[in-house]
Amino acid sequence: MNDAPESPKEARAQEAAAIRRRWITLGEVLAVLAVLISALTLYLNWSDKQDERADKAAETRKASTRAAILVLNATPDGDDRLLLKPTAPDQIVQSQTILFPKALDLSPVETTGDPRIEARWFEAALKRAREKAKLPDDSVGDERLPVAITTRFVVNGEPHDAVSLYDIGYGIAGKWLSGHHLTLRGLSLVGHAKADQAQTRIDTRWERAFGGR
């Protein structure tokens, strides 16, 4: 058995070897940390892109929903005509179908490429209905005629259909014997409807206004 003390040279060699082992161990730890950090960075980048794609998809859906909501604005063109135009500039009207209350006994009016409302479409029938209901010869303020308008329009090349309920604002003046003059005032949005419910809803609105007269 050799119990001789280590020489300074041997001690320094062992210490150097121990230091090298510590550095190797530290290097391995740092390498593992680098891999973990890299993996975490990749995951965060992927997650951010996923969130960004989800946000873009949600925004696209919202934009598509907004594009499909049509609101018409009416501009009087003389006393007997309203020019119709979407409030959103990127909506282009292709054609329209206008339904009137059944009580007026009028066929739907179809327009193509020229959205409008003309008094001559319903003036005579409306005058008869007012006379039957014994309404005043002269309107007090704006009178309302419920209608349903189905609009086929395009947004960014995509076709859409919208069925909406409107009130046509009008005024009437004159005497029954001498004749009446109908003046179109404007258009007021009441709400939106399903195509198979539009006629029933405007008939209901008509009955509320004229049924008890």
XYZ file of C-alpha atoms in Angstrom, residues 4 9 24 27 34 58 74-75 77 90 92 125 138 145 148 156 162 168 173 206:
20
model
C 2.900 8.586 -0.025
C 2.205 18.076 -9.981
C -18.155 19.220 -19.865
C -21.576 22.416 -21.505
C -30.259 25.826 -25.912
C -62.462 35.670 -37.796
C -83.489 56.556 -50.916
C -83.072 59.875 -52.695
C -86.151 62.166 -57.807
C -68.757 48.345 -52.289
C -73.504 46.790 -56.293
C -104.361 50.965 -55.482
C -104.725 65.255 -46.874
C -96.652 51.987 -46.933
C -90.619 43.953 -48.741
C -66.071 41.901 -54.323
C -81.041 40.328 -48.892
C -92.194 53.921 -48.025
C -103.055 65.850 -50.900
C -100.660 46.712 -43.251
